[in-house]
mmCIF file of C-alpha atoms in Angstrom:
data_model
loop_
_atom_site.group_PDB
_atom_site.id
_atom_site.type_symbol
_atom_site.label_atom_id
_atom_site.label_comp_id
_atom_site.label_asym_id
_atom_site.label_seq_id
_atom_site.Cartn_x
_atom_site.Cartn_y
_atom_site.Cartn_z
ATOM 1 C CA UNK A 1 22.324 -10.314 8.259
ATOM 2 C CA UNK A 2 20.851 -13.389 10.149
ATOM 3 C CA UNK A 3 17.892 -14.124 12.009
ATOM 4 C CA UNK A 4 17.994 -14.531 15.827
ATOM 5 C CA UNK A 5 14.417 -13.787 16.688
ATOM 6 C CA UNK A 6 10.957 -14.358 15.920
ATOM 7 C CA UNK A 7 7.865 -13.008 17.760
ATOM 8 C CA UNK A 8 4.963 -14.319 17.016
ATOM 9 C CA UNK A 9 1.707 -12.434 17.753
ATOM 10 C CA UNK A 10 -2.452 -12.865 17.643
ATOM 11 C CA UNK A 11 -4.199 -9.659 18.068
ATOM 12 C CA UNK A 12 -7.692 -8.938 18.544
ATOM 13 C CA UNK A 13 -8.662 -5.455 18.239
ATOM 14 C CA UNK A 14 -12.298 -4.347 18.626
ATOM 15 C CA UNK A 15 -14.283 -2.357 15.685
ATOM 16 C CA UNK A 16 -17.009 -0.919 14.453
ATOM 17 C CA UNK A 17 -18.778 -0.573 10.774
ATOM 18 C CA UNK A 18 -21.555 2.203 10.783
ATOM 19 C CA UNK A 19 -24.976 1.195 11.274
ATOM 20 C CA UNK A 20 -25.914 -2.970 11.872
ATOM 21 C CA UNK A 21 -27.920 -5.309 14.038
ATOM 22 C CA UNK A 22 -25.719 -7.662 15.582
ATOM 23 C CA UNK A 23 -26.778 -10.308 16.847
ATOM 24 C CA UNK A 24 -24.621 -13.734 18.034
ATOM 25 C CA UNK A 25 -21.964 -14.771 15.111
ATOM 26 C CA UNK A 26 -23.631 -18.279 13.900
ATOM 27 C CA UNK A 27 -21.215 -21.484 13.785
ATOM 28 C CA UNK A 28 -20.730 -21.119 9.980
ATOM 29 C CA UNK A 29 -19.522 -17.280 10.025
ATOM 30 C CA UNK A 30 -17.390 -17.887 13.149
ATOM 31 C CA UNK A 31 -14.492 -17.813 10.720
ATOM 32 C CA UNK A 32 -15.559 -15.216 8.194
ATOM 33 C CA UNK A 33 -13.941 -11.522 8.999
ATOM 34 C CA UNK A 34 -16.868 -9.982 7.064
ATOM 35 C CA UNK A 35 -19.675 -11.343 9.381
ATOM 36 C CA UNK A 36 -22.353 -9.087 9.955
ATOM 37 C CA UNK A 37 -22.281 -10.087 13.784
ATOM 38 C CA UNK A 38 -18.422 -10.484 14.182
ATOM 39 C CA UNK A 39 -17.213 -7.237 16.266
ATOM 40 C CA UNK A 40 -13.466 -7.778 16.411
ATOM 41 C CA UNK A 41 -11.104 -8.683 14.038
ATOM 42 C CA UNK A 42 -7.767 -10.876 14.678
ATOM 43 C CA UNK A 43 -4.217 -10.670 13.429
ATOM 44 C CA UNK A 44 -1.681 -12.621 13.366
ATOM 45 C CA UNK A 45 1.799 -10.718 13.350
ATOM 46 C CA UNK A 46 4.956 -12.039 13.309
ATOM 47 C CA UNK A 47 8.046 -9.560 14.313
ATOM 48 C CA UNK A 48 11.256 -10.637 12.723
ATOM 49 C CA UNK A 49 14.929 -9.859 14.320
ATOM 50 C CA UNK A 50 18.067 -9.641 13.131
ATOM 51 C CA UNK A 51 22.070 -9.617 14.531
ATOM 52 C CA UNK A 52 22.240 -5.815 12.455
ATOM 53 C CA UNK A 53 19.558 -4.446 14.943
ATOM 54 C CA UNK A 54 16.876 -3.896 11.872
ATOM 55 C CA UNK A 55 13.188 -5.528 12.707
ATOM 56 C CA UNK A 56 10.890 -6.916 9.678
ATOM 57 C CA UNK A 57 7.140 -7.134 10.291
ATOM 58 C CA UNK A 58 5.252 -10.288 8.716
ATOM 59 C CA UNK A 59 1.312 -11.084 8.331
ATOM 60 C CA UNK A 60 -0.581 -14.218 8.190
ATOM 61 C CA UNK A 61 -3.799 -15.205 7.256
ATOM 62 C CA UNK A 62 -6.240 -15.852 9.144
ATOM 63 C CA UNK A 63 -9.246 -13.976 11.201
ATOM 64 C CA UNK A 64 -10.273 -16.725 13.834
ATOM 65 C CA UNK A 65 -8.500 -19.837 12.551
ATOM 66 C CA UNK A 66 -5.520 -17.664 13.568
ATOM 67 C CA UNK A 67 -4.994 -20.359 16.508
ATOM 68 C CA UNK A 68 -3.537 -23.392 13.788
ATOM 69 C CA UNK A 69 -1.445 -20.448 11.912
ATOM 70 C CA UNK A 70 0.141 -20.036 15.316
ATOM 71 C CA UNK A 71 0.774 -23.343 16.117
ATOM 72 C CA UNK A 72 2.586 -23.872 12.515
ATOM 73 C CA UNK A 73 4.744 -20.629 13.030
ATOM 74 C CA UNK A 74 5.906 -21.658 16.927
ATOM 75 C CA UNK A 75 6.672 -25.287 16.113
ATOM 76 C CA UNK A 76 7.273 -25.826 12.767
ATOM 77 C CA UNK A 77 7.835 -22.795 10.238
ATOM 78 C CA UNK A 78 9.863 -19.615 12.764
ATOM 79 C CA UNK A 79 12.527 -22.511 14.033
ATOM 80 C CA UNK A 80 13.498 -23.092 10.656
ATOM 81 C CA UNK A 81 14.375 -19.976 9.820
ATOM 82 C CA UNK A 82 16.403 -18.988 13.075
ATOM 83 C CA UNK A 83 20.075 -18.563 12.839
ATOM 84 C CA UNK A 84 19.591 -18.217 8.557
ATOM 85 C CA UNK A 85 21.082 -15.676 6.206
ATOM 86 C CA UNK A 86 18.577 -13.354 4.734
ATOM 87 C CA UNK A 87 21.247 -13.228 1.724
ATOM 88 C CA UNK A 88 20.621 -17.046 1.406
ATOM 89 C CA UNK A 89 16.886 -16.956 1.602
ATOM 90 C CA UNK A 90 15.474 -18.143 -1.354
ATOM 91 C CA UNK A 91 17.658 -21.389 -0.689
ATOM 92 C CA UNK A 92 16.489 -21.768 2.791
ATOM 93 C CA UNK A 93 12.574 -20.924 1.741
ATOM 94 C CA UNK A 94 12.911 -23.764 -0.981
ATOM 95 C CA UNK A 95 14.126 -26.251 1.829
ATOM 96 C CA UNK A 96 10.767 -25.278 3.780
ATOM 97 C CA UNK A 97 8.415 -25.433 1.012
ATOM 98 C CA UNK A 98 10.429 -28.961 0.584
ATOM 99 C CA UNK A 99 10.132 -30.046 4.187
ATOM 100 C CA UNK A 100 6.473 -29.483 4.628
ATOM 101 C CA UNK A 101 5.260 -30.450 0.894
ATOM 102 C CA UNK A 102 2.933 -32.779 2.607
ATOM 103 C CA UNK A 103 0.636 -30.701 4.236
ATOM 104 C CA UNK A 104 -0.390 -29.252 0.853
ATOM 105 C CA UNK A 105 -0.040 -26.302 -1.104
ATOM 106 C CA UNK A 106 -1.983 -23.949 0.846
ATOM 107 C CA UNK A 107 -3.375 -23.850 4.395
ATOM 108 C CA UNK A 108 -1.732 -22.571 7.588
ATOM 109 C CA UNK A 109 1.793 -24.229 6.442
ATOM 110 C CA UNK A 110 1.674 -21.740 3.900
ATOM 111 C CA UNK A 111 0.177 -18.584 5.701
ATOM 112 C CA UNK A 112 2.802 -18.941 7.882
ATOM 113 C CA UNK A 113 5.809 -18.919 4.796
ATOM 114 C CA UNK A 114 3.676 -15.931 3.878
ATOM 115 C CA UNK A 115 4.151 -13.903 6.846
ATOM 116 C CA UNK A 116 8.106 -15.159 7.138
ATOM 117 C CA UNK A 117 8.272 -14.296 3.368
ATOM 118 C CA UNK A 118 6.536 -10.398 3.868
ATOM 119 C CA UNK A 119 8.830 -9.886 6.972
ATOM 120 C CA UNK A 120 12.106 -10.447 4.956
ATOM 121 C CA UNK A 121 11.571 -8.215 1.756
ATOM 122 C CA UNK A 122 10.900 -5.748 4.958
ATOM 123 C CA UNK A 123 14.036 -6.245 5.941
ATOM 124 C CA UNK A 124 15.840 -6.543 1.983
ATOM 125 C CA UNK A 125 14.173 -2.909 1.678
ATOM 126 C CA UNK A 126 15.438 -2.027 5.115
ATOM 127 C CA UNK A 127 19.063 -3.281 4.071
ATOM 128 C CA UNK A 128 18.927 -1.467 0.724
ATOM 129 C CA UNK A 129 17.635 1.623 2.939
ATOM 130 C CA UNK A 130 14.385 2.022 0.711
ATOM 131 C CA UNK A 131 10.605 2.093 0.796
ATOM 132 C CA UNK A 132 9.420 -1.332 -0.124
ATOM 133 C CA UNK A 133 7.411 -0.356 -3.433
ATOM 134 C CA UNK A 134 11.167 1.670 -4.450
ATOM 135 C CA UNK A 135 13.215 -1.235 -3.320
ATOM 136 C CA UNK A 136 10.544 -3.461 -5.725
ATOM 137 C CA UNK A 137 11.190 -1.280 -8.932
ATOM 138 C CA UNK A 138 8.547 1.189 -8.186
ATOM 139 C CA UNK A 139 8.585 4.931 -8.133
ATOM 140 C CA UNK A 140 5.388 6.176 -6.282
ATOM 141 C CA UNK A 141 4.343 5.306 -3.749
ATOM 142 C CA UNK A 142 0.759 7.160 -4.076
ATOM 143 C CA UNK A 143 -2.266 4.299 -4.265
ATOM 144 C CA UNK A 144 -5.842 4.915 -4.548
ATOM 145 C CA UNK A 145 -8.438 2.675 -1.895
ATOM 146 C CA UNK A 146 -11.148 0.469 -2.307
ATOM 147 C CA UNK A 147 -13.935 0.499 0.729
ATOM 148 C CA UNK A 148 -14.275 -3.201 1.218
ATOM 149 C CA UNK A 149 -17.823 -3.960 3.213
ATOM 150 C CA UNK A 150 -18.769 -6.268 5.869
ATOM 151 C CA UNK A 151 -21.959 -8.057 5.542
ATOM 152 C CA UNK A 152 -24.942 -6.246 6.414
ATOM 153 C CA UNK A 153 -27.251 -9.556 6.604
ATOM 154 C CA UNK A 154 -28.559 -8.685 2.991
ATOM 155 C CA UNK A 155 -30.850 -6.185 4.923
ATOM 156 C CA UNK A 156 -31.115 -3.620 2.113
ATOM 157 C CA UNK A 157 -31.666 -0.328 4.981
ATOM 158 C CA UNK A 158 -28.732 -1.454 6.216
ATOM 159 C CA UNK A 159 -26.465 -1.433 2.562
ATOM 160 C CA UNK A 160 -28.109 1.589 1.510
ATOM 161 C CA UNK A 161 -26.893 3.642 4.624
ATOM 162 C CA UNK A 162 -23.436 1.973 4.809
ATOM 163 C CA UNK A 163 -23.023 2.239 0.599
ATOM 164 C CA UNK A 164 -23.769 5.958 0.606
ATOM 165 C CA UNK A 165 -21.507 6.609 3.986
ATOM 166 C CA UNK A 166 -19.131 4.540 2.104
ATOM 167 C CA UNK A 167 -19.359 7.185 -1.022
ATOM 168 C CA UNK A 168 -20.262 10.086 1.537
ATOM 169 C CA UNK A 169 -16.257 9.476 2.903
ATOM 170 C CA UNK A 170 -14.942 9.782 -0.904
ATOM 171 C CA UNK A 171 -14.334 6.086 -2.393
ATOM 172 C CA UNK A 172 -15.181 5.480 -5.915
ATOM 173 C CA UNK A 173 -14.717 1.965 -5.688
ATOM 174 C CA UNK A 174 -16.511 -0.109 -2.950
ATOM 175 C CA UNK A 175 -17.338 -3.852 -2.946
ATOM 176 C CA UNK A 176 -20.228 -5.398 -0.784
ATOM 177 C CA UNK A 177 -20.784 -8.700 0.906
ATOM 178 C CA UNK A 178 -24.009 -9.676 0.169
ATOM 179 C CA UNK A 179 -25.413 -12.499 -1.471
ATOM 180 C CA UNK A 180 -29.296 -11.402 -2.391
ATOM 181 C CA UNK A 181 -30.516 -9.601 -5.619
ATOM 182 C CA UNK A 182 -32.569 -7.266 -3.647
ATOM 183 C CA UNK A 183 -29.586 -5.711 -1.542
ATOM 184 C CA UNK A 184 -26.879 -5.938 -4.146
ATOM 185 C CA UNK A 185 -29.648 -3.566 -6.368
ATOM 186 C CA UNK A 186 -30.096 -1.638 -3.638
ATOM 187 C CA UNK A 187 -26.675 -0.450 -3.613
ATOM 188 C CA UNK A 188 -26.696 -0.133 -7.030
ATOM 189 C CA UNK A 189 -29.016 1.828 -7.117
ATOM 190 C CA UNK A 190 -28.171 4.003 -4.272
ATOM 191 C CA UNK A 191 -24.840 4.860 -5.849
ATOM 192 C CA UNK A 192 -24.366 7.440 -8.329
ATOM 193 C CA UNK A 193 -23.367 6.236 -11.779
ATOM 194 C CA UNK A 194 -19.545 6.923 -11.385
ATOM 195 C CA UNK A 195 -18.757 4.680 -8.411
ATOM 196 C CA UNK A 196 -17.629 1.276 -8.909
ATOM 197 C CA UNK A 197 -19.691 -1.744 -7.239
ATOM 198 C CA UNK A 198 -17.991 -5.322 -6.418
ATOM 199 C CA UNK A 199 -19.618 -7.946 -4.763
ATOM 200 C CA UNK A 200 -18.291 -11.260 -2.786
ATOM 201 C CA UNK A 201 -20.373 -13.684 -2.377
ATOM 202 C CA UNK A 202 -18.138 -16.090 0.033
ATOM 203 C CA UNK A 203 -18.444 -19.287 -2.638
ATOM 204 C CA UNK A 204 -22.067 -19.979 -1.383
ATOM 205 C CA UNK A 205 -23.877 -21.516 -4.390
ATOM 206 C CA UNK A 206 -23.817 -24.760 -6.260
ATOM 207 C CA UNK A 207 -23.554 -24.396 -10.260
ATOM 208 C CA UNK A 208 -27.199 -24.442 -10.081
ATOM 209 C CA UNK A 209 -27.737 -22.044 -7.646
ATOM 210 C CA UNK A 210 -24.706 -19.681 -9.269
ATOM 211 C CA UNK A 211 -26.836 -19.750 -13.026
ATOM 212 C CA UNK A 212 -29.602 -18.264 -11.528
ATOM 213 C CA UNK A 213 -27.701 -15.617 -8.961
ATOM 214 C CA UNK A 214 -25.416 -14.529 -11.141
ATOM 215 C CA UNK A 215 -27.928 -14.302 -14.543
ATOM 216 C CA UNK A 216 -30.516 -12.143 -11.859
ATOM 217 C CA UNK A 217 -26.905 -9.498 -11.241
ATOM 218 C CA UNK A 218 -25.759 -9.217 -14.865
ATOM 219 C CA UNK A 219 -28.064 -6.154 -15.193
ATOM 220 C CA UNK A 220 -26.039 -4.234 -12.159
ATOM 221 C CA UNK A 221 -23.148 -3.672 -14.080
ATOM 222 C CA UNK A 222 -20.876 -4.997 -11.420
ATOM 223 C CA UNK A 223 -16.896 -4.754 -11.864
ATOM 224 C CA UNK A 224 -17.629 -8.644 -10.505
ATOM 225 C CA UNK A 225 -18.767 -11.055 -8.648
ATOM 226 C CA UNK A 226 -16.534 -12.427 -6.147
ATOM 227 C CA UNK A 227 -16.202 -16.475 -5.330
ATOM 228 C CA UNK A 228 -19.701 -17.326 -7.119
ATOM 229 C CA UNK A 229 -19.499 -21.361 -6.421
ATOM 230 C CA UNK A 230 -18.585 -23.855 -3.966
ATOM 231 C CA UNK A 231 -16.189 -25.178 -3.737
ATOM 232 C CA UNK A 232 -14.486 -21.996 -4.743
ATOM 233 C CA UNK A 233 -11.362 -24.056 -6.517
ATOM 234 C CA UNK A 234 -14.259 -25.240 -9.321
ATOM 235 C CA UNK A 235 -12.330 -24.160 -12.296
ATOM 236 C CA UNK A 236 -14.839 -26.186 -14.335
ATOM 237 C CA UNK A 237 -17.940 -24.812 -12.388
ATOM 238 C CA UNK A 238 -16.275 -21.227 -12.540
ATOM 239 C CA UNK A 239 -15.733 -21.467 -16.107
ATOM 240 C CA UNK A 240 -19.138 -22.055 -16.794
ATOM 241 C CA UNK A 241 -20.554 -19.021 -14.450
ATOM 242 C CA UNK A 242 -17.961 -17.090 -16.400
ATOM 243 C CA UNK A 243 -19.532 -17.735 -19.444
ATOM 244 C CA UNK A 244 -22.663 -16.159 -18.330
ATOM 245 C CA UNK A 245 -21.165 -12.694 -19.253
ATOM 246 C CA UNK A 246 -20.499 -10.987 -15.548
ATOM 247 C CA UNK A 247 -17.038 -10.553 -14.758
ATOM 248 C CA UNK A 248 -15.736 -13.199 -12.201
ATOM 249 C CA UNK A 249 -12.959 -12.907 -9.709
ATOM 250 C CA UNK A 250 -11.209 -15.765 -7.615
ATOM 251 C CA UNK A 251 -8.037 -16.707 -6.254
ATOM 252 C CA UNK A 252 -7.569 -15.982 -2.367
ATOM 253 C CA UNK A 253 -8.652 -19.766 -2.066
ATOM 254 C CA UNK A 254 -6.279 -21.248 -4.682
ATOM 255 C CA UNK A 255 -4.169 -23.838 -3.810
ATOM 256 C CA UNK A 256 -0.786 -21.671 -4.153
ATOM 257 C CA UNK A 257 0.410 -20.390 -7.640
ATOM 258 C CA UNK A 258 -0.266 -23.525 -9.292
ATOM 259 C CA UNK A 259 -3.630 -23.218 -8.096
ATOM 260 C CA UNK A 260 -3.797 -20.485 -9.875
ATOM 261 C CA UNK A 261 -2.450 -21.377 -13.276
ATOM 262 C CA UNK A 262 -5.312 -24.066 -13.014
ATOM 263 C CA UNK A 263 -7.890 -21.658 -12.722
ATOM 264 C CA UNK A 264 -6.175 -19.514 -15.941
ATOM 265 C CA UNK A 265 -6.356 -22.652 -17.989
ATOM 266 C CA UNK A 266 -9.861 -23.800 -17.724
ATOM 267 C CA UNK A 267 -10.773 -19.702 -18.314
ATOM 268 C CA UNK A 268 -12.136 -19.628 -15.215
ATOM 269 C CA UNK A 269 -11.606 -16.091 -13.599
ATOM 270 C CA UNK A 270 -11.209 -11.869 -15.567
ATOM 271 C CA UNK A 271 -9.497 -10.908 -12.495
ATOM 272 C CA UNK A 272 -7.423 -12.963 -9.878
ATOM 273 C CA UNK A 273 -6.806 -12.282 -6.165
ATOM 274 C CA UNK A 274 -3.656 -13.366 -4.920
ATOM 275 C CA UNK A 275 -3.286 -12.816 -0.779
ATOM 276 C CA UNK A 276 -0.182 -11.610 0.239
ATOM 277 C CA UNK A 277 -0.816 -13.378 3.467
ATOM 278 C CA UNK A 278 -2.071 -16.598 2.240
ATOM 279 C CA UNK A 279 -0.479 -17.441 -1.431
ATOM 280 C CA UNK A 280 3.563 -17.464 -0.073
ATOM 281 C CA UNK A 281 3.896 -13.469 0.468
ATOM 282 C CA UNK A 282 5.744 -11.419 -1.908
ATOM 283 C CA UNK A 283 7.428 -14.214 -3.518
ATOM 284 C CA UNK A 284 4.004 -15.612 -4.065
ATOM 285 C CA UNK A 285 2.526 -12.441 -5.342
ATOM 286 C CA UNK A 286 5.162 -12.318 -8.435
ATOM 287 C CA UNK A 287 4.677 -16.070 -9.004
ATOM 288 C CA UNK A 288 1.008 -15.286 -9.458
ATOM 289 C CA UNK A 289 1.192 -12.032 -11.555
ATOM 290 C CA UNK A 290 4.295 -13.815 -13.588
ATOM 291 C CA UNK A 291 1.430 -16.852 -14.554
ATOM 292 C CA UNK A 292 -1.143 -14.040 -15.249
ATOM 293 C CA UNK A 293 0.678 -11.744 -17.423
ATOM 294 C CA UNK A 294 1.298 -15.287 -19.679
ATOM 295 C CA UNK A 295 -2.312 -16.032 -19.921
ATOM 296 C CA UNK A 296 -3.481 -12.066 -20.062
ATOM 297 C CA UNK A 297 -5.407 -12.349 -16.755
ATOM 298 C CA UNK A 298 -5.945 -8.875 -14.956
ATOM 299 C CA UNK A 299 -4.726 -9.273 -10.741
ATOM 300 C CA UNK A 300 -6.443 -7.476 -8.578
ATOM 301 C CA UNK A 301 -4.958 -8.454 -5.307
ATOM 302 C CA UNK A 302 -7.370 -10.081 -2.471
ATOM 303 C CA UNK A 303 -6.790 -7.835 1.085
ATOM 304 C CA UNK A 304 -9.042 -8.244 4.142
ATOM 305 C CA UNK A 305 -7.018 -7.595 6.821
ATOM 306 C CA UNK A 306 -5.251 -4.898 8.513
ATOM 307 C CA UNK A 307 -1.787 -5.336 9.503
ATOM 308 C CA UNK A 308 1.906 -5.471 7.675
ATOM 309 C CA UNK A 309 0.461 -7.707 5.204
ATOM 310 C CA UNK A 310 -1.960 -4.834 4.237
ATOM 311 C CA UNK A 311 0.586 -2.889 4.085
ATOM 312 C CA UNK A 312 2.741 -5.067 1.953
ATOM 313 C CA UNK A 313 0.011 -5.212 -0.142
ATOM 314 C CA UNK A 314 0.103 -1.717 -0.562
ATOM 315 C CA UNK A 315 3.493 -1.780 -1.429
ATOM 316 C CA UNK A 316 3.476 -4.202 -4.065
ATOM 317 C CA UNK A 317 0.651 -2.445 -5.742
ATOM 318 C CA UNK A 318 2.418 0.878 -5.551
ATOM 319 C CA UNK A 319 5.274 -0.905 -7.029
ATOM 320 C CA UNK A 320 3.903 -3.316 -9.960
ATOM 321 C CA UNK A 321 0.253 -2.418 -10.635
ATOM 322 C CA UNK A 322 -0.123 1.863 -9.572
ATOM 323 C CA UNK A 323 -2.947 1.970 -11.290
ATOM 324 C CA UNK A 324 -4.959 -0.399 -9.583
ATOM 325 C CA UNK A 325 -6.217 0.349 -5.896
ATOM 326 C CA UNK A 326 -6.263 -1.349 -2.792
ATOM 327 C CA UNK A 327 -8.453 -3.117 -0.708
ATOM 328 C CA UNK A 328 -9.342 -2.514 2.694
ATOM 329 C CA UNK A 329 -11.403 -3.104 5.383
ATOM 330 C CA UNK A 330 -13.939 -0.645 5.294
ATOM 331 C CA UNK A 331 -14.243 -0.522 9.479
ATOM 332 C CA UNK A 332 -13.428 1.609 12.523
ATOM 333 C CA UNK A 333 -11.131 -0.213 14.593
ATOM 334 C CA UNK A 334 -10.866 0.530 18.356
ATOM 335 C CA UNK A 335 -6.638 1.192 17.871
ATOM 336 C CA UNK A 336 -4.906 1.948 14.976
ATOM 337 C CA UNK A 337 -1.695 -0.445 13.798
ATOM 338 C CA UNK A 338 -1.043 1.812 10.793
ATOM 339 C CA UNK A 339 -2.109 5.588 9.134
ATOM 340 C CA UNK A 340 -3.722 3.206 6.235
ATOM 341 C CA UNK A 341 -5.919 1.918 9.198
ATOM 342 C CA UNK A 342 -8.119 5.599 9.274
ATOM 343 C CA UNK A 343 -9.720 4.121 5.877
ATOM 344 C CA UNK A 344 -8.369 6.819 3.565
ATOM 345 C CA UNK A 345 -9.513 6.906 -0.342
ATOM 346 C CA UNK A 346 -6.036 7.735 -1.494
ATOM 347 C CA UNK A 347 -2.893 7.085 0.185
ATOM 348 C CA UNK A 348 1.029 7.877 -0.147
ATOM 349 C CA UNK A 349 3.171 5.069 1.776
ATOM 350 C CA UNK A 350 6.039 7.857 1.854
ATOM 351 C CA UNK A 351 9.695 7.108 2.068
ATOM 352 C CA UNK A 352 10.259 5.351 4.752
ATOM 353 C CA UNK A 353 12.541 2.463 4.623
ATOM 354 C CA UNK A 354 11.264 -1.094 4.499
ATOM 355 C CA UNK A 355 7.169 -1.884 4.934
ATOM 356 C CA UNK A 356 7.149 1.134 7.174
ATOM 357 C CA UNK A 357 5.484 -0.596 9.721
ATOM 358 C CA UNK A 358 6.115 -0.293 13.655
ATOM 359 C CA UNK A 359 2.899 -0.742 15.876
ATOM 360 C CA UNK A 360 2.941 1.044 18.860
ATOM 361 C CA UNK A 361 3.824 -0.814 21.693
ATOM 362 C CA UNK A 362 1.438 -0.467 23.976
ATOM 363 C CA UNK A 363 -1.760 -0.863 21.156
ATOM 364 C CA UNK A 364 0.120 -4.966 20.870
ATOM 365 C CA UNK A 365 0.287 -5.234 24.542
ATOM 366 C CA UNK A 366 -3.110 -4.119 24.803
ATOM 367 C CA UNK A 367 -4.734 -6.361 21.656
ATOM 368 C CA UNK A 368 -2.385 -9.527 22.111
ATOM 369 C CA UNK A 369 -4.211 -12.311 23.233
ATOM 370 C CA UNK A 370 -1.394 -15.113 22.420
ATOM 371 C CA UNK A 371 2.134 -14.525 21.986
ATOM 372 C CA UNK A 372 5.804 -16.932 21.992
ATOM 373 C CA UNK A 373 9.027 -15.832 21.166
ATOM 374 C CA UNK A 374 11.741 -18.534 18.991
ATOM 375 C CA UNK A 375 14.894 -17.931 19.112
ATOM 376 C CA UNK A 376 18.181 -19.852 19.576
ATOM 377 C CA UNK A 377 18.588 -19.636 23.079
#
C-alpha cells in the first residue's frame, strides 16, 4: 500500500459555549482555542490516499497558527511522504525527523509528522480491518469524557452557570480555564463533592507569581493545576511549584519525547499530557507513555481539539489507558465532524475499521477556508 495523495485542509467551524460576554479576542488570546471571546475554532485536517482505495484521516495542531502548520505540510512534510510504502514507514518517518532536525523538536515541523503519523495507523488499522484501539492491543472500545471549559474571563456568574450546566449534562470530571482564586472557588464550590475539578492556567505566572497562586488553590482539592509557570518547559521552576503539594500537570508544550523525559527527571510534573497532534502522533504517544511508565509518571493525555486527532486520542486511550477519560472541548459547534463532537460523558468508538472517521462532505466544503492537494502528478 503506497501513498499517492495528500489533502490538506484548515477548517473553521463556528460554536458556541453556554452563557459568556464576548467581546473582541485581544492580541495575546488570538491564538488560544479556550479564549473567552474566540467564537470559532480551526482545524487542520489532512486526508491521506492510497493505490488500495482505503483513505486515512490525520490532525494537526494548531487553532489559529494553523496557517505555518499548512505551509510545513504543502511544501515540506506531505511531498515526502508521496509515492512511500506504508509497510516501510517507520524508515521513511526516521528520514523526515532526520531531514528537518533543524527546525527543532517541536513546532509546526512536528505537528505536521503528527497528523501524517495519526493518518497512517488509520490506515495500518484499516489494512488489518480493525478499530484502531483493537488494532493497538485494546479490547473496548467504551471511554468515559472529561468536559474541558473555555475561559469565562474569571467572571465567577459566568463559571458557576457553565460548571453546573457542565454537571447538569452528566460529566464527573470537568476542568476550567481560569486563572483567579475567586472563580476557580466558585466552581468548587458550586460542584457537588463527587465531581472532579482541573484547572489550566495557560503558563501565566512567574515562580513568584506561581508560589502565591498555587499555595491560595491547595485548599480546592483540585485533581491539578495545569501549566502553572512561564515558560511552561521550566522543569526547575515546575519542580519547585510541585513541591508546594497540589498536583501539577504539563507536557502539551514539551519539546517532543525528550522534552518530556526532562521534565520526569527534574520531578517536575504527577501527570503528563502528551498531544496526539503536537508530540509526533501515535508514535509519539507510546514514546511518551514508554518514558513515563520508567519514571512512574501517570499520562493523562492533553486534547483540545475536535477532529481525527480527537478521535485518535480516543482510540489510544481506549486501547492503553481504559480507565482514564478523555478530554474534550466542552462546546457546541455549528456542524458536527464526528458523534464524539455532541459532547457525550461516555462514549463507545464501536467497530469500525481504522479511526472511524469520514466527515461529511459537504460540512468540509462548507468550513474549509484553505485547502491544496500533493500528489505525484
Amino acid at each position: 500500500m503506497k501513498i499517492t495523495k495528500i489533502t490538506i485542509r484548515r477548517i473553521a467551524i463556528p460554536f458556541t459555549a453556554g452563557i459568556r460576554d464576548i467581546a473582541p479576542v485581544k492580541e495575546e488570546d488570538k491564538f488560544n482555542g479556550a479564549s473567552p471571546n474566540i467564537n470559532k475554532m480551526e482545524s487542520l485536517l489532512i486526508e491521506v490516499e492510497t493505490d488500495t482505495g482505503l483513505t486515512g484521516w490525520g490532525e494537526a495542531f494548531g487553532h489559529a497558527s494553523n496557517v505555518v502548520t499548512y505551509a510545513a505540510l504543502e511544501h515540506l512534510v506531505a511531498p515526502m511522504f508521496i509515492g512511500k510504502s506504508i509497510a516501510d514507514y517507520e524508515q521513511h518517518l526516521y528520514a523526515a525527523k532526520r531531514a528537518l532536525h533543524s527546525f527543532g523538536s517541536s513546532g509546526p515541523m512536528l505537528y505536521a509528522l503528527s497528523a501524517i503519523d495519526i493518518a497512517v495507523w488509520d490506515l495500518k488499522a484499516q489494512q488489518a480491518k480493525q478499530p484502531l484501539y483493537q488494532f493497538l492491543g485494546g479490547k473496548s472500545g467504551k471511554i468515559s469524557l472529561y468536559a474541558s471549559l473555555v475561559s469565562y474571563g474569571n467572571k465567577p456568574d459566568k463559571v458557576r452557570e457553565n460548571v453546573l450546566r457542565t454537571a447538569n449534562a452528566g460529566f464527573k470530571k470537568i476542568k476550567l480555564h481560569e486563572t483567579t482564586y475567586e472563580a476557580i472557588a466558585t466552581a468548587r464550590g458550586a460542584l457537588p463533592n463527587d465531581v472532579e475539578l482541573m484547572v489550566d492556567v495557560n503558563c501565566p505566572w512567574s515562580l513568584t507569581e506561581a508560589t502565591v497562586k498555587v499555595t491560595e488553590l491547595k485548599s480546592l482539592n483540585l485533581s491539578w493545576v495545569e501549566e502553572p509557570v512561564w515558560p511552561p518547559e521550566d522543569a526547575a521552576q515546575l519542580a519547585t511549584i510541585r513541591n508546594i503539594g497540589v498536583p501539577i500537570s504539563a507536557g502539551e508544550n514539551a519539546s517532543g519525547p525528550e522534552g518530556f523525559e526532562q521534565l520526569f527527571k527534574a520531578g517536575a510534573i504527577d501527570i503528563a499530557q502528551p498531544s496526539v497532534s503536537k508530540i509526533g502522533g501515535i508514535t509519539g504517544m507510546y514514546d511518551v507513555c514508554k518514558r513515563a511508565k520508567h519514571h512512574n509518571i501517570k499520562v493523562v493525555p492533553h486534547c483540545f481539539y475536535y477532529g481525527a486527532g480527537m478521535i485518535a486520542t480516543a482510540h489510544f486511550i481506549a486501547a492503553t489507558m481504559p480507565e482514564t477519560s478523555l478530554e474534550i472541548p466542552f462546546i457546541e459547534l455549528a456542524d458536527s465532524l464526528h458523534p464524539l463532537n455532541e459532547c457525550p460523558a461516555t462514549f463507545d468508538l464501536g467497530n469500525t475499521f481504522g479511526l472511524g472517521f469520514s466527515p461529511k462532505p459537504e460540512t468540509l466544503e462548507k468550513y474549509t477556508i484553505a485547502s491544496c492537494l500533493i500528489s505525484d502528478k
